[in-house]
Short mmCIF file of C-alpha atoms in Angstrom, two decimals:
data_model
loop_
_atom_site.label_atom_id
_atom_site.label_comp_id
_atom_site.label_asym_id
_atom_site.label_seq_id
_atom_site.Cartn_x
_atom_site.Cartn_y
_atom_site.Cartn_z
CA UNK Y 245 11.57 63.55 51.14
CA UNK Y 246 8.57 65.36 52.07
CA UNK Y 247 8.25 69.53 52.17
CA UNK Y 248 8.72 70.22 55.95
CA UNK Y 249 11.75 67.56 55.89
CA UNK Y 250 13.55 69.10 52.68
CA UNK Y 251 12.66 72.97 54.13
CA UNK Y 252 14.26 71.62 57.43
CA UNK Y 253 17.33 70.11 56.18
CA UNK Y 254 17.87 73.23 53.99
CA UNK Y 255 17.98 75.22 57.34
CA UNK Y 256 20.72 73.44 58.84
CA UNK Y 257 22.66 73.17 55.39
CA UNK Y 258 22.48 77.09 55.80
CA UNK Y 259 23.65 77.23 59.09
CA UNK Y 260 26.49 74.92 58.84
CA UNK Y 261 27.80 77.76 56.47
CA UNK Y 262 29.61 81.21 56.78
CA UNK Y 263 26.44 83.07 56.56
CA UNK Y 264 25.21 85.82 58.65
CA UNK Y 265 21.91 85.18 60.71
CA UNK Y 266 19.81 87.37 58.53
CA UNK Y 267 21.33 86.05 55.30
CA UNK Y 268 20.23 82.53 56.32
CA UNK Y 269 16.64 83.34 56.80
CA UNK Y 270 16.39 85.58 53.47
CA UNK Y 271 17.29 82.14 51.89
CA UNK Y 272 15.41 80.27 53.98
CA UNK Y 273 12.33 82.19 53.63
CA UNK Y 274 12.75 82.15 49.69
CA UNK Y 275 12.79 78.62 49.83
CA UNK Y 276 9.37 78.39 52.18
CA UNK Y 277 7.69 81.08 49.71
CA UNK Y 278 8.81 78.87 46.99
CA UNK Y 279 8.27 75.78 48.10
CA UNK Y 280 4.53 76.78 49.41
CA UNK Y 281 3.96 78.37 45.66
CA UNK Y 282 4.58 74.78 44.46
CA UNK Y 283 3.18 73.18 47.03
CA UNK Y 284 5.41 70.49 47.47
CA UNK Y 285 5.78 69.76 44.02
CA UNK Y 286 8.96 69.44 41.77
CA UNK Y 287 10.15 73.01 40.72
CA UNK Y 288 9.98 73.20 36.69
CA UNK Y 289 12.01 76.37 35.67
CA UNK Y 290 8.54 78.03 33.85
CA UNK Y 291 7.33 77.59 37.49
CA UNK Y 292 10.28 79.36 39.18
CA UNK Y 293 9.97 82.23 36.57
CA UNK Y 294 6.53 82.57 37.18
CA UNK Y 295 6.84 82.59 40.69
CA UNK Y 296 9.37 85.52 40.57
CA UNK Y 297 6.94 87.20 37.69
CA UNK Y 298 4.07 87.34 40.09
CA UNK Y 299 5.20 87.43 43.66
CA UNK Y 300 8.55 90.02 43.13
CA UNK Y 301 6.87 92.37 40.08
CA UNK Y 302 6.44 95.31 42.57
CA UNK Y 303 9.87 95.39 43.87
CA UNK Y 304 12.81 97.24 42.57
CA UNK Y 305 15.27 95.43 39.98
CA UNK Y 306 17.82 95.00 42.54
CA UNK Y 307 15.24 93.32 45.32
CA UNK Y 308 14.68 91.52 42.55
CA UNK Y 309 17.69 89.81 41.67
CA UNK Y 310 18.48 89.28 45.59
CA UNK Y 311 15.25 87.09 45.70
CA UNK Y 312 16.57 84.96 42.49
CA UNK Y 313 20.09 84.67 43.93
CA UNK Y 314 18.47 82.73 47.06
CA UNK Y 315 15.99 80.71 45.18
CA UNK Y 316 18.91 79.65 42.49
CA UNK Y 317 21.33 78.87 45.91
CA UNK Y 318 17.97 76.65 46.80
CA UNK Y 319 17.46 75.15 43.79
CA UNK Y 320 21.19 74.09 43.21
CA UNK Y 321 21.06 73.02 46.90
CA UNK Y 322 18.52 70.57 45.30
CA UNK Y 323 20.96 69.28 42.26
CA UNK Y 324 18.51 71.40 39.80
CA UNK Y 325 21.08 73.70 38.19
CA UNK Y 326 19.12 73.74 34.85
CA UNK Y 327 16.50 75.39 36.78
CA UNK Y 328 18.09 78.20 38.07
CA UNK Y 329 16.90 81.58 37.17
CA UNK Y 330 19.26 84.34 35.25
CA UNK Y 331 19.61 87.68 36.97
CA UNK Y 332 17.59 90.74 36.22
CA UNK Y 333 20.18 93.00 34.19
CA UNK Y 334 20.70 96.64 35.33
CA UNK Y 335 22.36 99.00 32.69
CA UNK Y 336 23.62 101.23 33.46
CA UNK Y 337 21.85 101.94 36.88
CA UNK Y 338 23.70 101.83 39.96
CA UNK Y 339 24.14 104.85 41.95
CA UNK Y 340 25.36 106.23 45.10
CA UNK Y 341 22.52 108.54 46.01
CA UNK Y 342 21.93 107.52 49.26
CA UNK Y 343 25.28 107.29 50.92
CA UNK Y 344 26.47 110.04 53.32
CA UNK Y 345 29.13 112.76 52.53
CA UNK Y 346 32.29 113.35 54.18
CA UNK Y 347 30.64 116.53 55.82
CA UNK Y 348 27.78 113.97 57.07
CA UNK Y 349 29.86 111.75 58.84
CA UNK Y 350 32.16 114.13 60.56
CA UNK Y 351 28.84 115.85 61.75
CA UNK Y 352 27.93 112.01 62.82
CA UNK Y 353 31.15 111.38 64.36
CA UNK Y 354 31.32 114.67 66.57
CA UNK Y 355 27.56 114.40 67.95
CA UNK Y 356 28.63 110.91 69.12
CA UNK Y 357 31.54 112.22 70.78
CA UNK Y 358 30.26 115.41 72.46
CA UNK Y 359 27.16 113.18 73.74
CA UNK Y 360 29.58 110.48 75.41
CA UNK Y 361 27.98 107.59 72.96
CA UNK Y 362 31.79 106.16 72.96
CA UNK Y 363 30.90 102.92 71.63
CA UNK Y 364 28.76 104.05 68.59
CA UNK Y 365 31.72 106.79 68.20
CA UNK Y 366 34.20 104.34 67.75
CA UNK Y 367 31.87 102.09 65.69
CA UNK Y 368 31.24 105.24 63.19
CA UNK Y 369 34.56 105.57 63.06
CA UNK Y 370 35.43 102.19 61.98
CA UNK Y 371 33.10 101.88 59.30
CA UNK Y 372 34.25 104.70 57.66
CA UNK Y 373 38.13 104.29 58.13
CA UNK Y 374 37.97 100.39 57.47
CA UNK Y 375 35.17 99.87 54.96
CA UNK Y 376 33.70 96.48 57.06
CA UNK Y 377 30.31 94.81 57.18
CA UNK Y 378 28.28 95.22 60.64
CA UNK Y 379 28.71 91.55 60.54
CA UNK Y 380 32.46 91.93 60.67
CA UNK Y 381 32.59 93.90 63.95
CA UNK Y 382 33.41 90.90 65.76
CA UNK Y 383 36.85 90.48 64.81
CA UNK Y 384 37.70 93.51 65.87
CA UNK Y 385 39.02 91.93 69.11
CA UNK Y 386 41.69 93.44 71.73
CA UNK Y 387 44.27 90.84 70.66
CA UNK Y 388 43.77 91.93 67.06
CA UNK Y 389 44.92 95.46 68.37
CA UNK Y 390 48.64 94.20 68.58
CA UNK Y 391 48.43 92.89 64.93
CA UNK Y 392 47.39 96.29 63.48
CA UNK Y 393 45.00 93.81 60.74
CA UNK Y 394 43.27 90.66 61.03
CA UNK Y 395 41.80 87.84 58.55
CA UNK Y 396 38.53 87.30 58.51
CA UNK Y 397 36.38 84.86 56.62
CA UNK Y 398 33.05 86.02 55.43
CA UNK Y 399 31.23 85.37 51.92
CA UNK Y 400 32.88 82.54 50.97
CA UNK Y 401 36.80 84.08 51.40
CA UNK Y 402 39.52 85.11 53.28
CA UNK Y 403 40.62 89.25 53.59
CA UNK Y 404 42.38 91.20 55.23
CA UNK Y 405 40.97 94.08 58.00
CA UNK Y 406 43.73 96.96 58.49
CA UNK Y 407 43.55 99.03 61.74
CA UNK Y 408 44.70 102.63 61.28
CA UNK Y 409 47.47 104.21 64.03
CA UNK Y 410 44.58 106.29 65.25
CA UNK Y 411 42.23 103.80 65.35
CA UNK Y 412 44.25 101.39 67.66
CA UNK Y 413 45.15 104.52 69.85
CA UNK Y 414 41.18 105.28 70.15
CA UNK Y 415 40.03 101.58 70.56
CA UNK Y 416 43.04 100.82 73.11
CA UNK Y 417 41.70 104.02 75.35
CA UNK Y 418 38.22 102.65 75.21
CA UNK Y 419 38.82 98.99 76.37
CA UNK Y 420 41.08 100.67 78.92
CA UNK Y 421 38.28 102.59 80.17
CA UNK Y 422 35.87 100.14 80.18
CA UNK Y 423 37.49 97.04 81.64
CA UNK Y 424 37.71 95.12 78.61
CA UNK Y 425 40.63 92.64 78.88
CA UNK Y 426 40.47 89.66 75.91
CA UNK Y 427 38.04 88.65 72.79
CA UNK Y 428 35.61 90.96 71.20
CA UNK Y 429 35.44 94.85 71.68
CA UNK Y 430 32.06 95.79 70.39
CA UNK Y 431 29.27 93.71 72.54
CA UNK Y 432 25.25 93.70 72.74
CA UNK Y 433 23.31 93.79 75.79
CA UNK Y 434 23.67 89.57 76.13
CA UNK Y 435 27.41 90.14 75.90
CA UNK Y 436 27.37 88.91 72.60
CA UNK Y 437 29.13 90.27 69.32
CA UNK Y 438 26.80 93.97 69.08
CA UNK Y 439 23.86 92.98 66.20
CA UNK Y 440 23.27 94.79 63.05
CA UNK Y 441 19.97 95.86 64.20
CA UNK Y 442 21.16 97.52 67.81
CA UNK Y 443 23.64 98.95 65.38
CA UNK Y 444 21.16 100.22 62.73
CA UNK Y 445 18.65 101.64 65.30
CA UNK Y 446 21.56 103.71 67.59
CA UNK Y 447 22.77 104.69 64.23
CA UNK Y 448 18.92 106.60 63.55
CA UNK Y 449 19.03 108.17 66.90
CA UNK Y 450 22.65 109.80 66.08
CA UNK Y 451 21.56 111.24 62.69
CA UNK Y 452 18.84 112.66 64.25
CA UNK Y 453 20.56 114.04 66.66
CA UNK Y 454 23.44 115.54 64.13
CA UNK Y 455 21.01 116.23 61.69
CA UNK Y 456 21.41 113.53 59.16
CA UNK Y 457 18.93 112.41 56.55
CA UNK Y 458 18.21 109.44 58.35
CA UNK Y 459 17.49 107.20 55.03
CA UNK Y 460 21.47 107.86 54.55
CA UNK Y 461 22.60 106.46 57.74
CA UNK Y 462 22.35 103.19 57.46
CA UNK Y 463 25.44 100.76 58.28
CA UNK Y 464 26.36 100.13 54.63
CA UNK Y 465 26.29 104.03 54.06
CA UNK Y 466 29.71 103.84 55.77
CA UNK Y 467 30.97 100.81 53.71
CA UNK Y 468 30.25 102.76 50.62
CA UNK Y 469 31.70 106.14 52.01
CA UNK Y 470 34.91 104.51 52.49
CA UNK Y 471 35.06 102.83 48.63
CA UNK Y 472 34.28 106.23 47.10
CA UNK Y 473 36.83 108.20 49.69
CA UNK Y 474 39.48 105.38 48.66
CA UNK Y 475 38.74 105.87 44.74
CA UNK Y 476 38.94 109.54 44.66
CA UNK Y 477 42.05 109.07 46.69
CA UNK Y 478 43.83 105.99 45.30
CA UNK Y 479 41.97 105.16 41.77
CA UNK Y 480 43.35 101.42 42.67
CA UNK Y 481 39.91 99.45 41.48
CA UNK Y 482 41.52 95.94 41.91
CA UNK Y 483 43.10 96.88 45.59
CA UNK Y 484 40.17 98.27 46.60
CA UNK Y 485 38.14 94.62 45.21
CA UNK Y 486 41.02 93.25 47.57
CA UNK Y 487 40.25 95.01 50.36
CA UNK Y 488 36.48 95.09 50.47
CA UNK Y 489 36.82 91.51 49.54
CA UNK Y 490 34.06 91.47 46.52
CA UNK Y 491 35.20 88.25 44.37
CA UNK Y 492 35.10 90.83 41.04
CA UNK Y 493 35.66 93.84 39.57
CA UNK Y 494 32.80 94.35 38.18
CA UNK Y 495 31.12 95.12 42.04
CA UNK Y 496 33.45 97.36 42.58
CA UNK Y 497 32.95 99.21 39.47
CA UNK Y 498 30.23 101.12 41.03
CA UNK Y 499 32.23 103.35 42.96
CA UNK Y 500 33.70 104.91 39.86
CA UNK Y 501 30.05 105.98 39.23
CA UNK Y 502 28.76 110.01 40.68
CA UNK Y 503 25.87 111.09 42.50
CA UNK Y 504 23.13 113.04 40.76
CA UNK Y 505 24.95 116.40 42.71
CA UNK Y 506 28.06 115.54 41.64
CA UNK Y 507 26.98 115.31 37.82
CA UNK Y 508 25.64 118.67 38.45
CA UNK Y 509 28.47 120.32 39.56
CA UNK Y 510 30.34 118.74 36.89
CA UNK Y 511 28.19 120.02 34.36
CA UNK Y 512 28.01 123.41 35.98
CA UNK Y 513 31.75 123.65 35.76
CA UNK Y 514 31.85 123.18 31.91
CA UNK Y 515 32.93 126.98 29.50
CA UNK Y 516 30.21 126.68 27.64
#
């Protein structure tokens, strides 16, 4: 099978699967970058390390290990298992610097309301009360209203979405007001599901706007928000794995972790 045929066929592999649009063309663009680094020879694992040794060395650890997970879904894609490259270990290094604060998001959530953005409102809201991907907006759908939750199938599972009493109130308002009848609630300009990127860039304009480090409002801020909010509330690691739908425990481990101002404060608080 020649490159272009083998690249091509890997494309429609990836699209036949549960995979958002911009997860199919990180792995697909691994697998070009690869494949062009071999030029069209067999992979040897020495190559494949040396590829991620000279092309990846200026990215961060976690960048890192993205890039190897979709060159080792390639490269098993291929029947070459033994070639697959381990994961970069982190110890002891994840961190939740860069997700917003309570304070931040009501700030977020109130300059969205008092500027009539009721769609990015709502949106904001759901994040943070629901803990979903962007990806995952379109299941929130006027007939799932009724249900009060929903299953959804994303990475590989099945979970369960749960709609809050104030929520459904809110959302039932807003398709009220704007005519919408049936199917999905949040919708793009081409009356399609709303994209992460229309999403990501509305999001920017409101944290300006509320005054918002804008490096913190980004659409998984919100995911991450909610985790931490449910740990400090709850302390229920494996419901929370449940609920966010990560296939282990040690994922959700992170949101036991504190911020760099938290272990401050903490340390400021000590008698001695």
């Amino acid at each position: 099978m020649t490159q272009k045929r083998r690249l091509r066929k890997y494309r429609e592999y990836l699209e036949a699967q549960s995979l958002s649009p911009l997860t199919v063309e990180m792995y697909y663009r691994e697998a070009f970058c690869l494949e062009t680094y071999l030029k069209g020879g067999k992979p040897k694992k020495k190559q494949v390390q040396q590829f991620i040794s000279e092309i990846r060395q200026d990215h961060k650890i976690s960048t890192v290990n993205g890039y190897i997970v979709a060159i080792n879904r390639y490269l098993k894609w291929m029947n070459m298992n033994e070639y697959c490259v381990k994961t970069k270990r982190v110890q002891g290094n994840w961190n939740l610097e860069n997700v917003i604060s309570i304070e931040e998001y009501n700030r977020l959530i109130k300059y969205a309301k008092e500027n009539k953005k009721d769609k990015y409102y709502l949106i904001i809201r759901i994040l943070g009360k629901t803990g979903i991907r962007i990806g995952e907006l379109r299941y929130i759908t006027v007939e799932a209203l009724e249900q009060q939750s929903m299953m959804i199938y994303g990475k590989g599972k099945y979970r369960s979405i749960y709609l809050t009493d104030d929520l459904i109130s809110e959302m039932r308002e807003y398709c009220k007001m704007n005519n919408i009848q049936s199917g999905c609630i949040f919708l793009g300009n081409k009356n399609t599901p709303i994209s992460r990127s229309a999403v990501w860039q509305m999001l920017q304009k409101i944290a300006n706007g509320a005054g918002v480090p804008r490096r913190k409002v980004h659409p998984h801020s919100f995911r991450h928000l909610f985790a931490k909010t449910y740990m400090e509330h709850h302390g229920n690691i494996s419901e929370l794995a449940d609920i966010l739908g990560h296939s282990g425990l040690e994922i959700t481990r992170i949101y036991l972790t504190t911020t760099r101002e938290e272990k401050l404060r903490r340390i400021n608080e000590l008698p001695l």
